[in-house]
mmCIF file of C-alpha atoms and ligand atoms in Angstrom:
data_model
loop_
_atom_site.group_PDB
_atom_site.id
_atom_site.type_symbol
_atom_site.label_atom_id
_atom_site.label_comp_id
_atom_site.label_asym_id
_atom_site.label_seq_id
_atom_site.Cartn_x
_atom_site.Cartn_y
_atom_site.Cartn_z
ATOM 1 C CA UNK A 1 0.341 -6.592 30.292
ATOM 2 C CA UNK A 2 3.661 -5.360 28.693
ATOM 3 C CA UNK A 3 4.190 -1.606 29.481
ATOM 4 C CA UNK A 4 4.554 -0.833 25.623
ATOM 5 C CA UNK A 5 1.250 -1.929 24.759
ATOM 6 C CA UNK A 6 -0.385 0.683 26.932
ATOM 7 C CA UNK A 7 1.230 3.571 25.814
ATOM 8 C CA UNK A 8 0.433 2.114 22.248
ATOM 9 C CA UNK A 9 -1.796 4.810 19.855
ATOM 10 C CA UNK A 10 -3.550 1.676 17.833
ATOM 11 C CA UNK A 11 -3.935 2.440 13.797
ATOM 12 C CA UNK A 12 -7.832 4.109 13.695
ATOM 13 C CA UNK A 13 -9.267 1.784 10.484
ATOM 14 C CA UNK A 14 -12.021 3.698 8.083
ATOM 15 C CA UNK A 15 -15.239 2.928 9.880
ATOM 16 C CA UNK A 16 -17.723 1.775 7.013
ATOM 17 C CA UNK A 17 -18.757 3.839 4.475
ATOM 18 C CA UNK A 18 -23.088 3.325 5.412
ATOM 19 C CA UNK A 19 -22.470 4.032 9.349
ATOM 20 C CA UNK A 20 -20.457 6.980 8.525
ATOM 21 C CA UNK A 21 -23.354 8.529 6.427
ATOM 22 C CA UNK A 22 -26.008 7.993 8.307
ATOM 23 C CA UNK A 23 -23.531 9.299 11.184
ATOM 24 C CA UNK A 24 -23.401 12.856 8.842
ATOM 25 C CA UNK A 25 -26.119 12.487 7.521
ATOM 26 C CA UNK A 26 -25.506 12.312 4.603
ATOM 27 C CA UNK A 27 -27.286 11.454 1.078
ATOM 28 C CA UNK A 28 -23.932 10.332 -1.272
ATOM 29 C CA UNK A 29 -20.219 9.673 0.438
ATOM 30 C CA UNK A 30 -17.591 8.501 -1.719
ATOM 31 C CA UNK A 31 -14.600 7.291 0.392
ATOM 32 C CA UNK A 32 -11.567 8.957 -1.402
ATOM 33 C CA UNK A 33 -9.499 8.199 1.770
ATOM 34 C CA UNK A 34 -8.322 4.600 1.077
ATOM 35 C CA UNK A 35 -7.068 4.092 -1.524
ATOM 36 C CA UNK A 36 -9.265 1.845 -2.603
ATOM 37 C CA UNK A 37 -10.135 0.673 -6.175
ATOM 38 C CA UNK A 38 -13.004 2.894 -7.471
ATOM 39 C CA UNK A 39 -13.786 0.321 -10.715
ATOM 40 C CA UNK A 40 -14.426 -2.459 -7.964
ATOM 41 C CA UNK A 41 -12.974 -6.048 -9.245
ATOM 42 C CA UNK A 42 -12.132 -8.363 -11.940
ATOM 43 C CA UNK A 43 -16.009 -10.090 -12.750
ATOM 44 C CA UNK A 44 -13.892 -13.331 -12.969
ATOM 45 C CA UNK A 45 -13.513 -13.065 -9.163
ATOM 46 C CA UNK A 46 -17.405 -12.577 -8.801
ATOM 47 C CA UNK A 47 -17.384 -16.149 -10.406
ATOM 48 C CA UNK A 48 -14.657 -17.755 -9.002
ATOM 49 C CA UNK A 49 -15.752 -16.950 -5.406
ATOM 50 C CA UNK A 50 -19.646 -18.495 -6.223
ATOM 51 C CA UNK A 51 -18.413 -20.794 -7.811
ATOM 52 C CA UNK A 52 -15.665 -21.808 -4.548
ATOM 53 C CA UNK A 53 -17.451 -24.847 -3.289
ATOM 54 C CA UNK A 54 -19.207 -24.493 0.479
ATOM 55 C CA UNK A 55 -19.256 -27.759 1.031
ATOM 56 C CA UNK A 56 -15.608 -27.146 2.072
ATOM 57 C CA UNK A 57 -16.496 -25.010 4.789
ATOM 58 C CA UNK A 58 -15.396 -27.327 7.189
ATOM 59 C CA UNK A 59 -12.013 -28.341 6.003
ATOM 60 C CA UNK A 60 -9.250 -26.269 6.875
ATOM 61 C CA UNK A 61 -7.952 -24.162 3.582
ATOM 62 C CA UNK A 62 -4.248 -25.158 1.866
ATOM 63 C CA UNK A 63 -1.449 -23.743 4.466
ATOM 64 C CA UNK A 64 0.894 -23.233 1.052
ATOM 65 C CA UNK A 65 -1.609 -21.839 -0.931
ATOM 66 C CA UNK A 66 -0.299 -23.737 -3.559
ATOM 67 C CA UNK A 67 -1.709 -23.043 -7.139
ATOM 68 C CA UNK A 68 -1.308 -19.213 -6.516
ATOM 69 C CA UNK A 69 2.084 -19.623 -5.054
ATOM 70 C CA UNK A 70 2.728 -21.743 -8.088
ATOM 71 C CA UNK A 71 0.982 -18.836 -10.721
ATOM 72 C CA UNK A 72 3.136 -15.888 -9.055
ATOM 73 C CA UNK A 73 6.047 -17.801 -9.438
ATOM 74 C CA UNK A 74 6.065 -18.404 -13.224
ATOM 75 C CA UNK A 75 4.496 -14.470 -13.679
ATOM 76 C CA UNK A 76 7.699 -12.940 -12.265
ATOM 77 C CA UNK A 77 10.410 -16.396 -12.491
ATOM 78 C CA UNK A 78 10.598 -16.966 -8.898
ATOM 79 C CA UNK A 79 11.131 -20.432 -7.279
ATOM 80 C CA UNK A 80 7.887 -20.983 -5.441
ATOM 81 C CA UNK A 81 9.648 -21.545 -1.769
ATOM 82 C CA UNK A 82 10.731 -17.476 -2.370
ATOM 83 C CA UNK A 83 7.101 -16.679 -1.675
ATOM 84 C CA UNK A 84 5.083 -16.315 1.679
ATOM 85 C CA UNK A 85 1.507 -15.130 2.049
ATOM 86 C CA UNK A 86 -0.276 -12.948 4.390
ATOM 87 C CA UNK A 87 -3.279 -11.277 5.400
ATOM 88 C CA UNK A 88 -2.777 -9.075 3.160
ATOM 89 C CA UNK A 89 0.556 -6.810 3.860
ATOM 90 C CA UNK A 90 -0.811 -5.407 7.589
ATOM 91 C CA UNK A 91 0.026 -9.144 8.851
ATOM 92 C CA UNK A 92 3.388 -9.204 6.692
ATOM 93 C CA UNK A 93 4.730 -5.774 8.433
ATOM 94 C CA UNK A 94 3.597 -7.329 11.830
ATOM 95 C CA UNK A 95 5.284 -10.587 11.031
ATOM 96 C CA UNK A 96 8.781 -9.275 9.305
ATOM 97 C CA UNK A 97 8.901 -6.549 12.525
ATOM 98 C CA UNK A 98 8.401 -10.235 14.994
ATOM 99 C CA UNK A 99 10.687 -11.770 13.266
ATOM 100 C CA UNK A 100 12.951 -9.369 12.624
ATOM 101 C CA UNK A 101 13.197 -6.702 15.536
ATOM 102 C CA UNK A 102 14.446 -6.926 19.059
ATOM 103 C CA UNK A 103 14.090 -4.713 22.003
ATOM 104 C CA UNK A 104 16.795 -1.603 21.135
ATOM 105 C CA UNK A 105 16.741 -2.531 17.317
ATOM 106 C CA UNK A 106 16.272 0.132 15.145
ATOM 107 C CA UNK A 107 14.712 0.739 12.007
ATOM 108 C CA UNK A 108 14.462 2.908 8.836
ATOM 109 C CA UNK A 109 11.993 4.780 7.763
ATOM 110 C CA UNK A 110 11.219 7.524 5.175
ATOM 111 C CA UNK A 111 8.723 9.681 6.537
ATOM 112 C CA UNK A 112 6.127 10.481 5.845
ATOM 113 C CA UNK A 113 5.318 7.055 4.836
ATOM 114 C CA UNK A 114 2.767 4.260 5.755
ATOM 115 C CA UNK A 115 2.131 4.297 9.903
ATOM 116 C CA UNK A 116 2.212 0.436 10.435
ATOM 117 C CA UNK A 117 6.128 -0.142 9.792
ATOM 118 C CA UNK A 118 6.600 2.362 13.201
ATOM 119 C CA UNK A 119 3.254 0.859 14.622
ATOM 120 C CA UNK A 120 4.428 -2.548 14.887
ATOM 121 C CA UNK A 121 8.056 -1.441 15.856
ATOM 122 C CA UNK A 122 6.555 0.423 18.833
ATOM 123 C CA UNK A 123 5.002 -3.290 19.093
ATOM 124 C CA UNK A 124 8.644 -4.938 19.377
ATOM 125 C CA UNK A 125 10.222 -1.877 21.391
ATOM 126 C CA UNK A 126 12.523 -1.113 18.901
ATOM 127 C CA UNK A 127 13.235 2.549 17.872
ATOM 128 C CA UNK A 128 12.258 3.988 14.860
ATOM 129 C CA UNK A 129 14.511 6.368 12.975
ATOM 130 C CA UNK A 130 13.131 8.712 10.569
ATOM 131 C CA UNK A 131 14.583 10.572 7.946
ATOM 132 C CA UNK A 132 12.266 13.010 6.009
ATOM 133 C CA UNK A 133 11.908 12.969 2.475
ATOM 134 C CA UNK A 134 13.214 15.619 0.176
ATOM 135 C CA UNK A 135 11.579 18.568 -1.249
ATOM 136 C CA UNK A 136 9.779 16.649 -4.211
ATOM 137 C CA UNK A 137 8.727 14.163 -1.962
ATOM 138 C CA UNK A 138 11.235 11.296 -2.997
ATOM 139 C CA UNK A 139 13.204 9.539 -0.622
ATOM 140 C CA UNK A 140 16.565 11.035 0.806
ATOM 141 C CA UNK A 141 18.914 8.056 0.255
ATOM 142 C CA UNK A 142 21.844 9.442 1.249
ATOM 143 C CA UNK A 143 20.358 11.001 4.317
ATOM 144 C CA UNK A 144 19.263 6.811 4.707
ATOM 145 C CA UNK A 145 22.452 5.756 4.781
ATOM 146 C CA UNK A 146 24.129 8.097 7.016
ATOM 147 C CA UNK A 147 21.218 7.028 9.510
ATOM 148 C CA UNK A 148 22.158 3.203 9.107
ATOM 149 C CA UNK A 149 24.015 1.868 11.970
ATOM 150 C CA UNK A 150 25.116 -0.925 13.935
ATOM 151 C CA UNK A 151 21.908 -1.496 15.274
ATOM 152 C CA UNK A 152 19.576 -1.097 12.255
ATOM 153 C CA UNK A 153 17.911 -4.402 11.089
ATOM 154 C CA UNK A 154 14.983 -2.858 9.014
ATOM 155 C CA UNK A 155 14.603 -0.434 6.390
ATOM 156 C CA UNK A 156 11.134 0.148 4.771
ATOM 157 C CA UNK A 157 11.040 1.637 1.284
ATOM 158 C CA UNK A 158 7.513 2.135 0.332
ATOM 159 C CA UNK A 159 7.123 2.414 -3.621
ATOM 160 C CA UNK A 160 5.549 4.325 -4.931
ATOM 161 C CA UNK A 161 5.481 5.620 -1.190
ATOM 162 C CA UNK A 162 1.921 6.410 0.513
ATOM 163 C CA UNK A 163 0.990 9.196 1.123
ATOM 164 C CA UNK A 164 3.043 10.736 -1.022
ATOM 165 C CA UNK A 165 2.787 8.677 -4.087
ATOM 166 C CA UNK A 166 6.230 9.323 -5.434
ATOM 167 C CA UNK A 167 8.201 7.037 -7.412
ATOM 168 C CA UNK A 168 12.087 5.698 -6.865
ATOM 169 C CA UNK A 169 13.281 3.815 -9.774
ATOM 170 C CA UNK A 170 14.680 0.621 -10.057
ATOM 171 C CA UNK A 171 18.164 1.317 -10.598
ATOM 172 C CA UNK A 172 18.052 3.944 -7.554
ATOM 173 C CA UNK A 173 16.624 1.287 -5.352
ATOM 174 C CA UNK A 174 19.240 -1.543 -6.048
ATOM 175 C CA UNK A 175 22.223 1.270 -5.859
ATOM 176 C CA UNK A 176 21.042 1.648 -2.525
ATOM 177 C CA UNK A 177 20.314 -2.095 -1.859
ATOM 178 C CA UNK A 178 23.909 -2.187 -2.838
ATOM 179 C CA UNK A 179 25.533 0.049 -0.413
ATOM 180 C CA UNK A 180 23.401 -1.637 3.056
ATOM 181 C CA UNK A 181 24.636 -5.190 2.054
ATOM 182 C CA UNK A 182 23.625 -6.275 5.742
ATOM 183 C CA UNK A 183 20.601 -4.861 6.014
ATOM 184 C CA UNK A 184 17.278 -6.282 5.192
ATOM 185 C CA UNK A 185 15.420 -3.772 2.956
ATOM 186 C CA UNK A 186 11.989 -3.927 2.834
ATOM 187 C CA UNK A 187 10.176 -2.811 -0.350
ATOM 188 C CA UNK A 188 6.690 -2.322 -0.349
ATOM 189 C CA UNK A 189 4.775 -2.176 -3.419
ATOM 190 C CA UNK A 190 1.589 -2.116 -2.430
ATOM 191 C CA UNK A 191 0.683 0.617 -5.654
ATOM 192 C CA UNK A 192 3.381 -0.727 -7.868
ATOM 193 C CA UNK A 193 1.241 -1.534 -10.535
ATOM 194 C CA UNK A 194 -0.331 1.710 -11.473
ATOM 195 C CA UNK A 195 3.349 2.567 -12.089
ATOM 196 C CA UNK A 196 3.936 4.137 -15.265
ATOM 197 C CA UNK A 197 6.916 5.832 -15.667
ATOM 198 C CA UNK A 198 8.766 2.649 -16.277
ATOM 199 C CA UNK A 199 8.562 -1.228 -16.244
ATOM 200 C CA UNK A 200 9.381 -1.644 -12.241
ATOM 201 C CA UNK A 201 11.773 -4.871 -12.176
ATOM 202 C CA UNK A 202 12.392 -5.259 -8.505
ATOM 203 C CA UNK A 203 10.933 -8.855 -8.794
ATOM 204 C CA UNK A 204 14.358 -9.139 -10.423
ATOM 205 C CA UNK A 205 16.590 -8.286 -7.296
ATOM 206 C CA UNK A 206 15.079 -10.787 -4.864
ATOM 207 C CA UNK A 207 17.363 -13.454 -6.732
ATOM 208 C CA UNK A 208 20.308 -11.294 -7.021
ATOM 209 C CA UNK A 209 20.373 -9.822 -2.933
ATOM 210 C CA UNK A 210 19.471 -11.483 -0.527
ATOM 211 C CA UNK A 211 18.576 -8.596 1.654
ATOM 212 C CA UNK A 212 15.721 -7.565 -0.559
ATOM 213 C CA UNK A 213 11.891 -8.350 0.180
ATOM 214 C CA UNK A 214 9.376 -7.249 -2.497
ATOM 215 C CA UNK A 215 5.841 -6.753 -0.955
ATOM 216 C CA UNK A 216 3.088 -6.985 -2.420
ATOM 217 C CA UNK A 217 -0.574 -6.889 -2.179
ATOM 218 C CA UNK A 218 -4.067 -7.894 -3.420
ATOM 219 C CA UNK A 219 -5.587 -5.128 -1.778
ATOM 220 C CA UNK A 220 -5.143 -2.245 -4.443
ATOM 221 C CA UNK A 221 -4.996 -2.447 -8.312
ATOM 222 C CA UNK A 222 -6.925 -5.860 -7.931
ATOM 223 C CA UNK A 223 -9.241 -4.334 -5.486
ATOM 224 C CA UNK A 224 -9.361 -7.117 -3.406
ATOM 225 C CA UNK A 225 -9.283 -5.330 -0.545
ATOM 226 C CA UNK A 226 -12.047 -7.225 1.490
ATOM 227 C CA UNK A 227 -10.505 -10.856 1.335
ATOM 228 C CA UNK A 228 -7.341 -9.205 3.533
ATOM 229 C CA UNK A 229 -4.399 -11.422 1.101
ATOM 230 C CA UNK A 230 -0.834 -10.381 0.453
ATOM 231 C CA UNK A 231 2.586 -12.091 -0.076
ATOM 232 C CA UNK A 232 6.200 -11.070 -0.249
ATOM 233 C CA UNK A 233 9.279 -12.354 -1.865
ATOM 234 C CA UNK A 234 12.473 -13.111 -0.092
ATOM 235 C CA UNK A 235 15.732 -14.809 -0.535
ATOM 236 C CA UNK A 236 14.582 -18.774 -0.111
ATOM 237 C CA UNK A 237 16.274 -19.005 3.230
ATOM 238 C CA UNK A 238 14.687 -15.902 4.849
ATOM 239 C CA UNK A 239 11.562 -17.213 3.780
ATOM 240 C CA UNK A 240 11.735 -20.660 5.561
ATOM 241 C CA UNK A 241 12.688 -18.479 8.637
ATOM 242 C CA UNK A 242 9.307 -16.298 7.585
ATOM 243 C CA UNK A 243 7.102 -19.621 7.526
ATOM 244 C CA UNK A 244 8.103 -20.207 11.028
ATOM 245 C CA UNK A 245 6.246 -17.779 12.658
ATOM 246 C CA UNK A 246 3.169 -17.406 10.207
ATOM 247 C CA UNK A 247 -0.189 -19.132 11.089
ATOM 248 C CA UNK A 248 -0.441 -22.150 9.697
ATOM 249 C CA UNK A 249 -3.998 -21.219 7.953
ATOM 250 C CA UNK A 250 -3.655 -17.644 7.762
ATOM 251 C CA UNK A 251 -4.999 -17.211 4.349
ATOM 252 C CA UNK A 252 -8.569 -18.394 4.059
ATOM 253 C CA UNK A 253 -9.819 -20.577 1.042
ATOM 254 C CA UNK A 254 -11.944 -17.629 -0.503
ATOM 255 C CA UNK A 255 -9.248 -15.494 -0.543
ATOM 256 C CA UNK A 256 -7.379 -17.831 -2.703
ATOM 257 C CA UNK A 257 -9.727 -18.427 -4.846
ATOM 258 C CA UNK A 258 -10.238 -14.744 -5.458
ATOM 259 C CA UNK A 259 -6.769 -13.858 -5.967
ATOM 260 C CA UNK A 260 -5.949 -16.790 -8.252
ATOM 261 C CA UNK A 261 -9.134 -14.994 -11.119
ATOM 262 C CA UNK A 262 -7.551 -11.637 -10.062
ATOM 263 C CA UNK A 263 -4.391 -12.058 -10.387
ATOM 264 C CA UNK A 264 -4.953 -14.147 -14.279
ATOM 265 C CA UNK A 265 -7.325 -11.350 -15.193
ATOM 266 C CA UNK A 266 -4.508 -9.020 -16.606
ATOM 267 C CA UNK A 267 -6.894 -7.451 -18.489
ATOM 268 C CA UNK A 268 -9.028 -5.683 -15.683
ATOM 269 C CA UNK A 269 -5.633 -4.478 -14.493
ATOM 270 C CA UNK A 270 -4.673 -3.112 -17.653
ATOM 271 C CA UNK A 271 -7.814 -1.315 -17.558
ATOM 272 C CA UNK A 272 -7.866 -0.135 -13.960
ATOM 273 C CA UNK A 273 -4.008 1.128 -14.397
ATOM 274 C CA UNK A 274 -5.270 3.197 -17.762
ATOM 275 C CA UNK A 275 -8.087 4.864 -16.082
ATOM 276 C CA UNK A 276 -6.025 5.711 -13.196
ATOM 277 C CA UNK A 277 -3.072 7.644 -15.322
ATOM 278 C CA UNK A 278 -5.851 9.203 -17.279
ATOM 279 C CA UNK A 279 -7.594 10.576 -14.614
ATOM 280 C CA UNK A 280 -4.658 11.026 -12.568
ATOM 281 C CA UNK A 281 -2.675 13.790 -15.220
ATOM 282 C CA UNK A 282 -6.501 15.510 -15.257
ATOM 283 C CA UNK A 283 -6.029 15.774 -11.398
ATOM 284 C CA UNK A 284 -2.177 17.014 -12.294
ATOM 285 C CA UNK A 285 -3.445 19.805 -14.695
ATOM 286 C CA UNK A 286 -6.602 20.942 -12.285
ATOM 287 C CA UNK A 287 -3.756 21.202 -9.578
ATOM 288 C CA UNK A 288 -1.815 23.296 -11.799
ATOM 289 C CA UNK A 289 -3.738 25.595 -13.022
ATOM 290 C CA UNK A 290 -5.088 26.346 -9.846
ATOM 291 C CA UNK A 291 -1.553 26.639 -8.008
ATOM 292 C CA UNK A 292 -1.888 23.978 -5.675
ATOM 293 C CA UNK A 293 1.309 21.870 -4.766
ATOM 294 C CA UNK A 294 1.408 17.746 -4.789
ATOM 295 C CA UNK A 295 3.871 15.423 -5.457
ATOM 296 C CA UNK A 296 4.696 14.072 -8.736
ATOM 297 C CA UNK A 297 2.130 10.604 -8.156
ATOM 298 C CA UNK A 298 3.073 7.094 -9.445
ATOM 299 C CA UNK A 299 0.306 5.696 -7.742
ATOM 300 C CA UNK A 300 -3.692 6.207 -7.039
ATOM 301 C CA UNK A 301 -3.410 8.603 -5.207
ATOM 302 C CA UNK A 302 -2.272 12.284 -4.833
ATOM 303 C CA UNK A 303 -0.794 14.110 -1.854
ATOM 304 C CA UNK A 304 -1.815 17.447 -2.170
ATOM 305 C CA UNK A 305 -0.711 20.552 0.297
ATOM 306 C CA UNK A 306 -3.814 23.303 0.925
ATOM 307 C CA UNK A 307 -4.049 25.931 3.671
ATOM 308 C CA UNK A 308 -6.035 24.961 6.347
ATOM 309 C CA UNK A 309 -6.499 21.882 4.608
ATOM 310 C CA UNK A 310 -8.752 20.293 7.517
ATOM 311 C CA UNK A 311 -11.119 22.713 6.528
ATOM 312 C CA UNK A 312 -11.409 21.972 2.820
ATOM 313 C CA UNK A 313 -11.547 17.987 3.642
ATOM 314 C CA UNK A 314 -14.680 19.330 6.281
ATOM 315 C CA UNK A 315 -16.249 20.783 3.095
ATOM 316 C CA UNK A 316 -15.569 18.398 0.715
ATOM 317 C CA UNK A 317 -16.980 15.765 3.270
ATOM 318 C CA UNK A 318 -20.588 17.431 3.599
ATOM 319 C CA UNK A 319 -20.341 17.338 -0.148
ATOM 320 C CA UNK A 320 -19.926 13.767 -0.121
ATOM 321 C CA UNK A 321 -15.976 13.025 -0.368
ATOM 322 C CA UNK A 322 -13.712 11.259 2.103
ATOM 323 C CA UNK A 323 -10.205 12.485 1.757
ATOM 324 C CA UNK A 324 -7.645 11.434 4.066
ATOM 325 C CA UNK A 325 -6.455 14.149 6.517
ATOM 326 C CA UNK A 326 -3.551 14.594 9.733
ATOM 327 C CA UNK A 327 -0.846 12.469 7.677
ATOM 328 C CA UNK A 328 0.510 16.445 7.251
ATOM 329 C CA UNK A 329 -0.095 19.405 8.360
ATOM 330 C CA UNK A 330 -2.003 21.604 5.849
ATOM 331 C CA UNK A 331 -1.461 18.583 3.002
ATOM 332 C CA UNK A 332 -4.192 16.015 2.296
ATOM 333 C CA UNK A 333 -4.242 12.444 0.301
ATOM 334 C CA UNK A 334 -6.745 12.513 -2.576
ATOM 335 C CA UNK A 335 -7.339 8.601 -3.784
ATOM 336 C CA UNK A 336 -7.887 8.969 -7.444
ATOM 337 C CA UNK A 337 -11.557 8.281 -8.261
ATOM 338 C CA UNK A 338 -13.772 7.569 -11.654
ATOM 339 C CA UNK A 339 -14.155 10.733 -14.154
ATOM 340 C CA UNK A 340 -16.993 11.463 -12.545
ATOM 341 C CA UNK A 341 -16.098 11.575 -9.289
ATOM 342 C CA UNK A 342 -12.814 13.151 -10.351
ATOM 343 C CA UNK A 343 -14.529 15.661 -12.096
ATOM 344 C CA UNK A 344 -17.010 16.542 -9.151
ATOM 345 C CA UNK A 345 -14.223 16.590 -6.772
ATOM 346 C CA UNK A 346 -11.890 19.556 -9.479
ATOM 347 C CA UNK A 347 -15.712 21.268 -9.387
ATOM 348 C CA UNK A 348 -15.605 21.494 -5.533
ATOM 349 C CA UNK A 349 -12.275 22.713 -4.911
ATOM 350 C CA UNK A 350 -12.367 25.372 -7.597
ATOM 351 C CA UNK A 351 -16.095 26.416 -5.662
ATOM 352 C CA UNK A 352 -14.171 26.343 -2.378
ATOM 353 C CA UNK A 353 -11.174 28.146 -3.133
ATOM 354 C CA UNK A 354 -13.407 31.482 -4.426
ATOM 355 C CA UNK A 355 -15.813 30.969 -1.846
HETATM 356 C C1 PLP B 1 -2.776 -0.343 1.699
HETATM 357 C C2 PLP B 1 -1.368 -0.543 2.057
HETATM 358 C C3 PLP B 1 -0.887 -1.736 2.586
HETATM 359 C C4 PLP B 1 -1.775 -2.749 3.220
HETATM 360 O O1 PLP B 1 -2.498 -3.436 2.391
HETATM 361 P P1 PLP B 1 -3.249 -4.760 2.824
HETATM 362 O O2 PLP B 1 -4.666 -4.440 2.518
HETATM 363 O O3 PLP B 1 -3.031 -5.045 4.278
HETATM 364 O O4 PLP B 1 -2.635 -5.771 1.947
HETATM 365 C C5 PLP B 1 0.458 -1.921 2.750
HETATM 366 N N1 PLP B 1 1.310 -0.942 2.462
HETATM 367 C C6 PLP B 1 0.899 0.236 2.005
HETATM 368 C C7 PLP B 1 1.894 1.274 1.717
HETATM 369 C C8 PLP B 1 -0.448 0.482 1.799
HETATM 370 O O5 PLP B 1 -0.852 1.687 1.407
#
């Protein structure tokens, strides 16, 4: 067995919701910890997947997954050959970092920030070089660029970046696409729809540089997160390279089917992305009033900083609510829930913090 493999700390998945409570026991647990989509998913995927027809089971699904490549295409003006799918964006990190990265490559990364990008370069043995984000959370570009070097071949901008759902906009990103002209940067928008500070048009630069990958996933504001389908967008000839080295059938027939009624069903987005801001300014306001410091959230979740936060997330957890703790020390990642829960969740921490 390769050396690097051993010494590998493997990413811990949530362990499902029904063990974990009877584990606690528990009567209600809400799982605020992954980001998942609290208003469930389109009922036009209910009906799409029942209606999918078994009698297919046998036959091997379409490698191209060709009418949703062709549907994404004409939503954002791509040519179809741009696109490459996934199981959902955990294969598409492990297959851009195969691809991509040698042993003594480096990459890029903004930390804190998703844990697969370093994960999977551990996986590769190349290095990972990290350059922390600035005081509001956002992502130090110049410090970036002063870490770019001879031997970088990645650089992951997660955005809005988990945990710490801030926001870069569009005309910071593609200044700094601009300046790493040989670099392939990596842009991964797995919350980019519950964006709204502006109209994100990053779709845009994939034609115009062709270092730039747009990720994206079905996992989130579709809240697909089950049927494990993705894609990203590349320059046409990066993608052939991409197509290479993906499984032939890695995107089952059910997961097709699903994302083709999610991703036409506009309309449940619409709504999911409304409730979200909504709910996600009442979050803003509790957190004010109270004192507490987060970062300024584009996405559905909030990164919050408490002392002794381990604590809190042990009471909030016998109260039935999974937040995400040890991304930081003393900070803890909040996925915004319904009003309810929301409202529940404002209750408890107020109770806590005068307990
Ligand atoms: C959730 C998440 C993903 C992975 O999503 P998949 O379910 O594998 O598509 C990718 N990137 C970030 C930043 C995420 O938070």
């Amino acid at each position: 067995m390769r050396e690097v493999i051993k010494k590998l700390q493997p990413y811990v998945p949530e362990k499902p919701l029904e063990i974990l409570k009877d584990e606690l026991g528990l009567k209600k647990l809400v799982r605020l910890s992954a980001n998942e989509n609290p208003y469930g998913t389109s009922p036009k995927v209910k009906k799409a997947v029942i209606d999918w027809t078994y009698e297919q089971s046998n036959r091997y699904p379409d490698g191209n997954a060709s009418e949703l490549r062709q549907l994404i295409a004409k939503r954002f003006s791509l040519d179809p050959k741009q696109i490459v799918f996934s199981v959902g964006l955990d294969e598409m990190i492990a297959m851009l970092s195969r691809v991509f990265l040698e042993p003594g490559d480096e990459e890029l990364i903004s930390t804190p920030t998703f844990s697969e990008y370093a994960l999977n370069a551990e996986i590769e043995e190349a290095s990972i070089k990290k350059v922390p984000v600035l005081n509001n959370g956002g992502i130090d570009f110049s410090g970036m660029l002063e870490a770019v070097n001879s031997k970088t071949k990645l650089i992951w901008l997660c955005n809005p970046n988990n945990p710490t759902g801030t926001y870069e906009t569009t005309a910071d990103i593609e200044k700094f696409i601009q300046q790493v002209p040989n670099k392939l940067v990596l842009i991964d928008e797995a919350y980019i729809d519950f964006v709204d500070q502006e109209k994100p048009s990053t779709m845009e630069l994939t034609k115009k540089y062709p270092n730039v990958v747009v990720m994206r996933t079905f996992s989130k504001v579709y809240g697909l997160a089950n049927f494990r389908i993705g894609y990203s967008v590349f320059a046409k000839q990066i993608a052939e390279q991409m197509q290479k080295v993906r499984l032939p059938y890695n995107v089952n027939s059910i997961a097709q089917v699903a994302a083709k009624a999610a991703f036409e069903d506009q309309n449940f987005v619409d709504q999911v992305v409304q409730k979200n801001s909504e709910q996600r300014i009442s979050l803003e306001r509790f957190f004010n009033r109270l004192e507490i410091k987060y970062y300024q959230s584009q996405a559905n979740f909030i990164f919050f900083k408490y002392p002794e936060a381990e604590k809190l997330a042990n009471y909030l957890l016998q109260n039935g609510y999974l937040l995400r703790t040890e991304l930081k020390k003393d900070w803890l990642r909040l996925t915004i829930g319904t009003k309810e829960d929301n409202q529940e969740i404002q209750k408890l921490i107020e109770n806590y913090g005068r307990e």
